[in-house]
Every structure is written in C-alpha cells, then in structure tokens.
Tab-separated table of C-alpha atoms in Angstrom:
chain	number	residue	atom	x	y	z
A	1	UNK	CA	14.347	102.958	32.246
A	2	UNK	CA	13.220	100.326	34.920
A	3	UNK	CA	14.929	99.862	38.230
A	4	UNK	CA	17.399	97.384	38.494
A	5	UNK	CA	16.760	94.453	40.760
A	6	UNK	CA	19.101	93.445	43.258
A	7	UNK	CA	20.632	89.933	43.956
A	8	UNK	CA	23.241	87.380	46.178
A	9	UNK	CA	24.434	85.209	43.909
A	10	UNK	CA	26.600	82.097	44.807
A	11	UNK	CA	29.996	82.251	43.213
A	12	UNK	CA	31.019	78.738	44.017
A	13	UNK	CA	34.380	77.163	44.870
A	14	UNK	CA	37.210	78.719	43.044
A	15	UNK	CA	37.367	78.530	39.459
A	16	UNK	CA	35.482	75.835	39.736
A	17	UNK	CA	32.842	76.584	36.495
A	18	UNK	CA	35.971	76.357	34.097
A	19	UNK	CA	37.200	72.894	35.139
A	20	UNK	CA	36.516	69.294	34.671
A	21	UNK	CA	33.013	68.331	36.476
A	22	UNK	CA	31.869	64.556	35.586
A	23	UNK	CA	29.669	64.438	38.825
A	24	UNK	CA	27.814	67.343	37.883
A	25	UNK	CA	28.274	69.421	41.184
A	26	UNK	CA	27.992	73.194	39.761
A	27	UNK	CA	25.896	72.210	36.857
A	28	UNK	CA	23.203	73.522	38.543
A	29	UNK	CA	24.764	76.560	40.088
A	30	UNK	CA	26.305	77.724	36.852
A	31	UNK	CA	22.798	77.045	34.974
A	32	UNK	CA	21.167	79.643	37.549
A	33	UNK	CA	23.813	82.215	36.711
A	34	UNK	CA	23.661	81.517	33.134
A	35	UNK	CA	19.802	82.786	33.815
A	36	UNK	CA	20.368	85.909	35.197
A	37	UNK	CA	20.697	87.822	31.631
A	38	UNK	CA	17.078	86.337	30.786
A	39	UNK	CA	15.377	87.228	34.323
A	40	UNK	CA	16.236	91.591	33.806
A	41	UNK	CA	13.942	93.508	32.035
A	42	UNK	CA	16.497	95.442	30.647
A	43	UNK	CA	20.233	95.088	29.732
A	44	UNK	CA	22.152	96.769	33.107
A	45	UNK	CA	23.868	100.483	32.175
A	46	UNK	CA	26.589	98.794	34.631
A	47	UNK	CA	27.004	96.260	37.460
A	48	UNK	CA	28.192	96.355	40.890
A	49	UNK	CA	29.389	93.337	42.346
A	50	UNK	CA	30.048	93.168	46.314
A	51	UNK	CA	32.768	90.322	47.117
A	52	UNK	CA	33.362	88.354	49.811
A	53	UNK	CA	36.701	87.717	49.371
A	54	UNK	CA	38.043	91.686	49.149
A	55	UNK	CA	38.192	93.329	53.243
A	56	UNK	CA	38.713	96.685	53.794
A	57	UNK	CA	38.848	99.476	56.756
A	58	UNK	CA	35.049	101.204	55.641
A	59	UNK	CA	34.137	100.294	52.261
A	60	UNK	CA	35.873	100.215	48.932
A	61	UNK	CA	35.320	100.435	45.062
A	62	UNK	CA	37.198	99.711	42.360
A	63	UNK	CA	38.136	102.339	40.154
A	64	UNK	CA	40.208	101.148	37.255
A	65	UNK	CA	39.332	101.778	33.604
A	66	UNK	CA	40.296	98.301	32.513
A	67	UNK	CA	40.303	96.016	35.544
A	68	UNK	CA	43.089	93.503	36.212
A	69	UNK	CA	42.332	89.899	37.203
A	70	UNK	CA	43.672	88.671	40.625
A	71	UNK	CA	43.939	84.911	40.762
A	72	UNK	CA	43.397	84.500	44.487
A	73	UNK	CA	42.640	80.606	44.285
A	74	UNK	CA	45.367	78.074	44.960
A	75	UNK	CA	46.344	74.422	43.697
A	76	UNK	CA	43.977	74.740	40.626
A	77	UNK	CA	44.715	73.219	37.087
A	78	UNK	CA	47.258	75.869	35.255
A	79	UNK	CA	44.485	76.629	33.017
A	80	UNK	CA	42.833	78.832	35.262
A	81	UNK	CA	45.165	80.874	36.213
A	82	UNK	CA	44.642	82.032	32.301
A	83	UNK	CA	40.933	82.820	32.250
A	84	UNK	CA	40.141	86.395	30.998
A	85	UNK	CA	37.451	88.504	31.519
A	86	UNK	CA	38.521	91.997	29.939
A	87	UNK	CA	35.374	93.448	31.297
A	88	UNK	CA	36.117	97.793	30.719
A	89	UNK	CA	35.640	99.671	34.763
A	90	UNK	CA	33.701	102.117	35.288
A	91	UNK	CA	35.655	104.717	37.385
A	92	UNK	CA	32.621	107.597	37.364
A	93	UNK	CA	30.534	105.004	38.812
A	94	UNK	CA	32.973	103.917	41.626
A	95	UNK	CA	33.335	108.110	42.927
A	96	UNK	CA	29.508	108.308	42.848
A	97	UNK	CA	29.094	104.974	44.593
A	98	UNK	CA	32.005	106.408	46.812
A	99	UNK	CA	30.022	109.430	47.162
A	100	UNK	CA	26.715	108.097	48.206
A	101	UNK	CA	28.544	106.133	50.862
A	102	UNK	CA	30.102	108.853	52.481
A	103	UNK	CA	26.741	110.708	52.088
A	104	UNK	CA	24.946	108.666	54.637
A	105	UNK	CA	28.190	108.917	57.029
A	106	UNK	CA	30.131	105.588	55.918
A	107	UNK	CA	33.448	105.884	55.204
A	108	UNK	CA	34.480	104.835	51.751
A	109	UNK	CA	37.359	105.294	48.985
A	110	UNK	CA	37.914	104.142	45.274
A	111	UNK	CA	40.951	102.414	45.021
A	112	UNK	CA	42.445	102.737	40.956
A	113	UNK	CA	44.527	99.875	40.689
A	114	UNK	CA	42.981	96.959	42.492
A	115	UNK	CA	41.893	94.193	40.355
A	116	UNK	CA	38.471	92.033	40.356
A	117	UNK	CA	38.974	88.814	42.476
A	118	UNK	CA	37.498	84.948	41.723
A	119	UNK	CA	34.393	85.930	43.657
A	120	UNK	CA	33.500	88.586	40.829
A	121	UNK	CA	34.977	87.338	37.699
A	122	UNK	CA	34.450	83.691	37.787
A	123	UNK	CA	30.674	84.416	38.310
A	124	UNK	CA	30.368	87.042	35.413
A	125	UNK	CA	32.544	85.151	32.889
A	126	UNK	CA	29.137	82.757	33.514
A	127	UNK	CA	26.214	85.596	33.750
A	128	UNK	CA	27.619	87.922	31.457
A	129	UNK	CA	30.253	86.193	29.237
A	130	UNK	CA	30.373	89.100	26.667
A	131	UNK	CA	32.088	91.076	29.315
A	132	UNK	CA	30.582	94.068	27.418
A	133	UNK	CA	28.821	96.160	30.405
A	134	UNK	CA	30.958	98.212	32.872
A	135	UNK	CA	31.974	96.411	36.283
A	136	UNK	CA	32.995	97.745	39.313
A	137	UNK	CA	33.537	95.578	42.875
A	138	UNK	CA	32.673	96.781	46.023
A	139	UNK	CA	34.618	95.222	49.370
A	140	UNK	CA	33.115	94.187	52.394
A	141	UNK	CA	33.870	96.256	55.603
A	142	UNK	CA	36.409	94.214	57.791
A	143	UNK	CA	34.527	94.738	60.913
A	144	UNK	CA	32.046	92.683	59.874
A	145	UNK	CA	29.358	94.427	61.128
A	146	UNK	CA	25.952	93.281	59.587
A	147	UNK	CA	23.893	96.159	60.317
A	148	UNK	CA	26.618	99.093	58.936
A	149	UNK	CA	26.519	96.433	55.142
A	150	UNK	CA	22.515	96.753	55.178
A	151	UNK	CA	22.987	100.279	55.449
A	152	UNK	CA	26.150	100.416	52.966
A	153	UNK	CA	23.140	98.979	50.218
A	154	UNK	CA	20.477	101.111	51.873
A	155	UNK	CA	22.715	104.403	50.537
A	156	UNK	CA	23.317	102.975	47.288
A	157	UNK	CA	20.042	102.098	46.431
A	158	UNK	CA	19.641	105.294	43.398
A	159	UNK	CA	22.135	103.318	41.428
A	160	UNK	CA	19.187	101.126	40.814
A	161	UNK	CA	17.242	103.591	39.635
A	162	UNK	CA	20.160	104.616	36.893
A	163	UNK	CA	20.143	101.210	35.345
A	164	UNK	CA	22.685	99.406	37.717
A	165	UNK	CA	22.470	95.323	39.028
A	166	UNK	CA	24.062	95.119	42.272
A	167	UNK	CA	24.946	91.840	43.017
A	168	UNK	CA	25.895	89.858	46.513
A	169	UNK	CA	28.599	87.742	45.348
A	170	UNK	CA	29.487	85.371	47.878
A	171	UNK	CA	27.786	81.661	49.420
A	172	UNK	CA	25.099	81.585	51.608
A	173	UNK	CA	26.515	78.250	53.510
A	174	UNK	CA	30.539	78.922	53.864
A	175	UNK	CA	31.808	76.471	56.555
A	176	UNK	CA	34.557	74.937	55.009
A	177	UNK	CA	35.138	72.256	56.770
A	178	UNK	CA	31.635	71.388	56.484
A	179	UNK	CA	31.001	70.949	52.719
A	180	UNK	CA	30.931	66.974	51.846
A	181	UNK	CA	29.772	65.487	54.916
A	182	UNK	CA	26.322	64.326	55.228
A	183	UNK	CA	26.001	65.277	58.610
A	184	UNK	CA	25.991	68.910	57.774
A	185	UNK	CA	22.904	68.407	55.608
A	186	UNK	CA	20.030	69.221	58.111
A	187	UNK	CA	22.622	72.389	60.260
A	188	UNK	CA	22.815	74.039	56.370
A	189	UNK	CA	19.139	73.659	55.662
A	190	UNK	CA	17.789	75.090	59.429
A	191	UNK	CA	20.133	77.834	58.520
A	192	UNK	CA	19.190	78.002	54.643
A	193	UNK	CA	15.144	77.598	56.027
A	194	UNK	CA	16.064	81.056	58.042
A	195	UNK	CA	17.746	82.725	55.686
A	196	UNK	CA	15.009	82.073	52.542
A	197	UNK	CA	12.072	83.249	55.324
A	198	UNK	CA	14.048	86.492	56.229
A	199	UNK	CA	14.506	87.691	52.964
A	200	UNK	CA	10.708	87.263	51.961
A	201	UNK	CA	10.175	90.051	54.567
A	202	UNK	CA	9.724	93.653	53.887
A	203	UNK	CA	13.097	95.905	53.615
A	204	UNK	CA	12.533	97.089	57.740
A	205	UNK	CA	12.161	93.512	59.385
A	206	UNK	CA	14.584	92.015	56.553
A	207	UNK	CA	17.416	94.541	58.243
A	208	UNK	CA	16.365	94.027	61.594
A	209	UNK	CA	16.351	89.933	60.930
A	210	UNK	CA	19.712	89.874	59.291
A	211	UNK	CA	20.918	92.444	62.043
A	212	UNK	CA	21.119	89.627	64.462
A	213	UNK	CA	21.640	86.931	61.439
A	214	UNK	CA	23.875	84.810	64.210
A	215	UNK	CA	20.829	83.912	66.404
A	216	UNK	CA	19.474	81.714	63.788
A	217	UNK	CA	19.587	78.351	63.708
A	218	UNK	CA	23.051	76.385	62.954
A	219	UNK	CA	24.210	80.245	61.955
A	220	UNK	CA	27.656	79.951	63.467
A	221	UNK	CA	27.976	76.183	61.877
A	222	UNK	CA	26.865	77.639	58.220
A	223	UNK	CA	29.738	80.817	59.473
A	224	UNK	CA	31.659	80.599	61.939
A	225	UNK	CA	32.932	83.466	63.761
A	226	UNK	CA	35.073	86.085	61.897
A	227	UNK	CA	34.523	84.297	58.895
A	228	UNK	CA	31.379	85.561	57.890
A	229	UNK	CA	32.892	87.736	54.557
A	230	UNK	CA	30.785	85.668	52.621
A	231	UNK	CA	27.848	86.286	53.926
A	232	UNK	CA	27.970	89.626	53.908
A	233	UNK	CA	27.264	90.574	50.562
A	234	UNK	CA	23.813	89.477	51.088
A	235	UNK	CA	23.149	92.098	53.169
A	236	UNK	CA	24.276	94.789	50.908
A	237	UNK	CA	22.010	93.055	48.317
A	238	UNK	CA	19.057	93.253	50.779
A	239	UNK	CA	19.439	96.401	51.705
A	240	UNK	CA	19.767	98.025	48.781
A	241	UNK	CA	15.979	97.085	48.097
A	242	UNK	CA	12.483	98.067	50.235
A	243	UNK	CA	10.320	95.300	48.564
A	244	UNK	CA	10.135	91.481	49.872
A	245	UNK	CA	12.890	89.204	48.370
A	246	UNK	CA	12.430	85.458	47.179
A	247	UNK	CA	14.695	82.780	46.963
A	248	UNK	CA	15.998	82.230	43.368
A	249	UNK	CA	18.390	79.499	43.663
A	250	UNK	CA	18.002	76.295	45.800
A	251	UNK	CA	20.203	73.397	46.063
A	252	UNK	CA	22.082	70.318	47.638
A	253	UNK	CA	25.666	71.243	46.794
A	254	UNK	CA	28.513	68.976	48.388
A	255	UNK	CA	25.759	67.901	51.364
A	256	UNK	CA	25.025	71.449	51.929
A	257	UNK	CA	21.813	73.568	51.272
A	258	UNK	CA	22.883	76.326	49.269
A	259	UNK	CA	20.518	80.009	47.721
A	260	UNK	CA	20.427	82.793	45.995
A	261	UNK	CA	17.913	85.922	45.932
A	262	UNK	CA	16.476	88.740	44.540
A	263	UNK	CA	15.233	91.583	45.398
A	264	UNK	CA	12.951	93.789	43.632
C-alpha cells in the first residue's frame, strides 16, 4: 500500500462549480480538482477533509454513517441548495482519528450527527464525483492557533500510512472584501510568494514558518485577524507530512493570487 499524500486544496466561493460561469473564473480551479484522482498512486481507503468553515472548542470529526449535507451558502440559485453528494462516513475512522488526537494531548471528539459543509462537498462532488470512498471532516480549532493545527496533522500522520488523503480544504487568499479589485493583485501575490516558498521547506522549518504565518508579507490583508479559518487547514495538511511540499495550483482568480499544495 503506498502512503497517501497530503494536500490544501481551494474550495472556491460557494457552490460556485455547479452554476452558470461564462467568464470562465473557476474553470481553472475546478480543472485542478478534477486532477487530483489522476495525481494518487493509488485509489484512497478513505479521505479526510479539514474545513474551514466548521469551528470547534479542540478538534472535531464527523462520525455519521451516511453524512447529511449542510447548505451553509446564502443567496445562491435554488438549484444548489439540491446538490447531493451521498458520500457513505466512516465512523471507525473518525474514533481513531479522535484517538490519535487525544494521544498527543489535543483535545478532540466525534460528533454523529453533524453534516459535511460547502467547503467539503462542493470540492469532492468535483475530485471524487462517484462519491464511492468513505469521507469524514475534520473542524478547525476555534482558537485559531497555528502551531496546535500543525501539530493536530503532525498526530494524524499514520492515517497516511493506512491508505487515507487528508486534504486542507479551504483558500489560501480569503479577504473578502478584497477579491475583484486590482489593487489587491500584488498584497495576494507577496503573500502567495511566502506561502509557495514555506511549504517547499522541510516538515521542521515548514512548522516553524507557518507558526508565525502573520509576519509575512500582506498576511493580515490576504487574512485578517480572527478570520483566518481558512487558512488553517493548510497547516493540518503540512503537518501531517515530513517531506518538502510544492505548489500544485497557481492562479489569478477575481485579481487575487490563489494555490494549492501537496505534500508527500
């Protein structure tokens, strides 16, 4: 069986993969996740997906056998609010995952009835349409703390190892306000520049780097403060994985630089 890479995907804006798109904006986002099937060697025994947009006191997992959908966009087309991905759980995975956590002293629970949120489904309905490999989310801690989420990945990392993808599901540029104007174009890439050097470092200076993540440049523009969630997930990706990373996914998206990566 070969080790499972790790990755931060972006998940986009919304449903935003299902709907009209004459301009072409998440063509080439939803072409990159459409590749991630191709780019394993092997088919994943299961995937864990860490989302942005589910915070909890310590860390969380799903643990449903059949996984509800929560809609948690607003003012979409009606249409989207009826996308399905009946993707089965995988509640053995979310105790061990649990387990692990609270191995290396962070606290951690399996909730049984929370659903999978846009940041997870909209994604996979793209990477993995067949929705036939078992899914579990992961939250991100609400304290935000950069250092404890590189750890959180650091414990899980013998998932790999048992034929599971974790995936960083979030965006690597979220300032809201920012996306569409031109003048945020050079602030995203000095950010972007940071981020895609950082994760081409070895596992110990990658943690240390993203450890103090808001001393790069334009890193409060690209986040601003307390709203980092989606951010986050990259450093469970990260540190779930020793080797150097690379940037796998690189784009202008609504006059913002925008990545993914992987780690091996």
């Amino acid at each position: 069986m070969s080790v499972q890479p790790t990755y931060f995907i972006p998940h986009g804006g919304g449903p935003c993969f299902f709907m009209d798109d004459p301009r072409g904006v998440w063509s080439g986002m939803e072409a990159f996740l459409r590749s991630l099937p191709d780019a394993l060697a092997e088919k994943p025994k299961a995937i864990l997906v860490v989302s942005g947009h589910w915070e909890t006191d310590g860390f969380a997992f799903t643990g449903a056998e059949r996984p509800e959908l929560i809609y948690d966009y607003y003012n979409f087309p009606p249409h989207t609010y009826q996308l399905r991905y009946d993707v089965p759980g995988a509640p053995a995975l979310a105790a061990r995952a649990a387990a692990l956590l609270k191995d290396a002293g962070i606290p951690s629970s399996v909730d049984a009835k929370r659903g999978l949120d846009h940041g997870v489904f909209v994604p996979l309905k793209v990477a993995f349409p067949d929705a036939d490999i078992p899914l579990i989310e992961m939250s991100v801690e609400r304290g935000l703390d950069p250092a404890l989420h590189v750890a959180a990945g650091r414990a899980l990392a013998p998932l790999r190892e048992e034929g599971v993808l974790i995936l960083g599901s979030g965006m690597s540029f979220h300032n809201m306000r920012a996306y569409g104007d031109p003048r945020s174009t050079p602030r995203s890439q000095a950010f972007d520049q940071w981020l895609a050097e950082s994760m081409e470092l070895d596992g110990p200076q990658r943690a240390e780097r993203l450890a103090h993540w808001a001393d790069a440049p334009s890193a409060r523009f690209a986040h601003p403060p307390a709203k980092e969630e989606h951010l986050l997930p990259l450093m469970v990706a990260a540190g779930a994985a020793e080797g150097e990373g690379a940037r796998v996914y690189a784009e202008e998206v609504l006059s913002t630089a925008i990545s993914g990566f992987r780690f091996n």
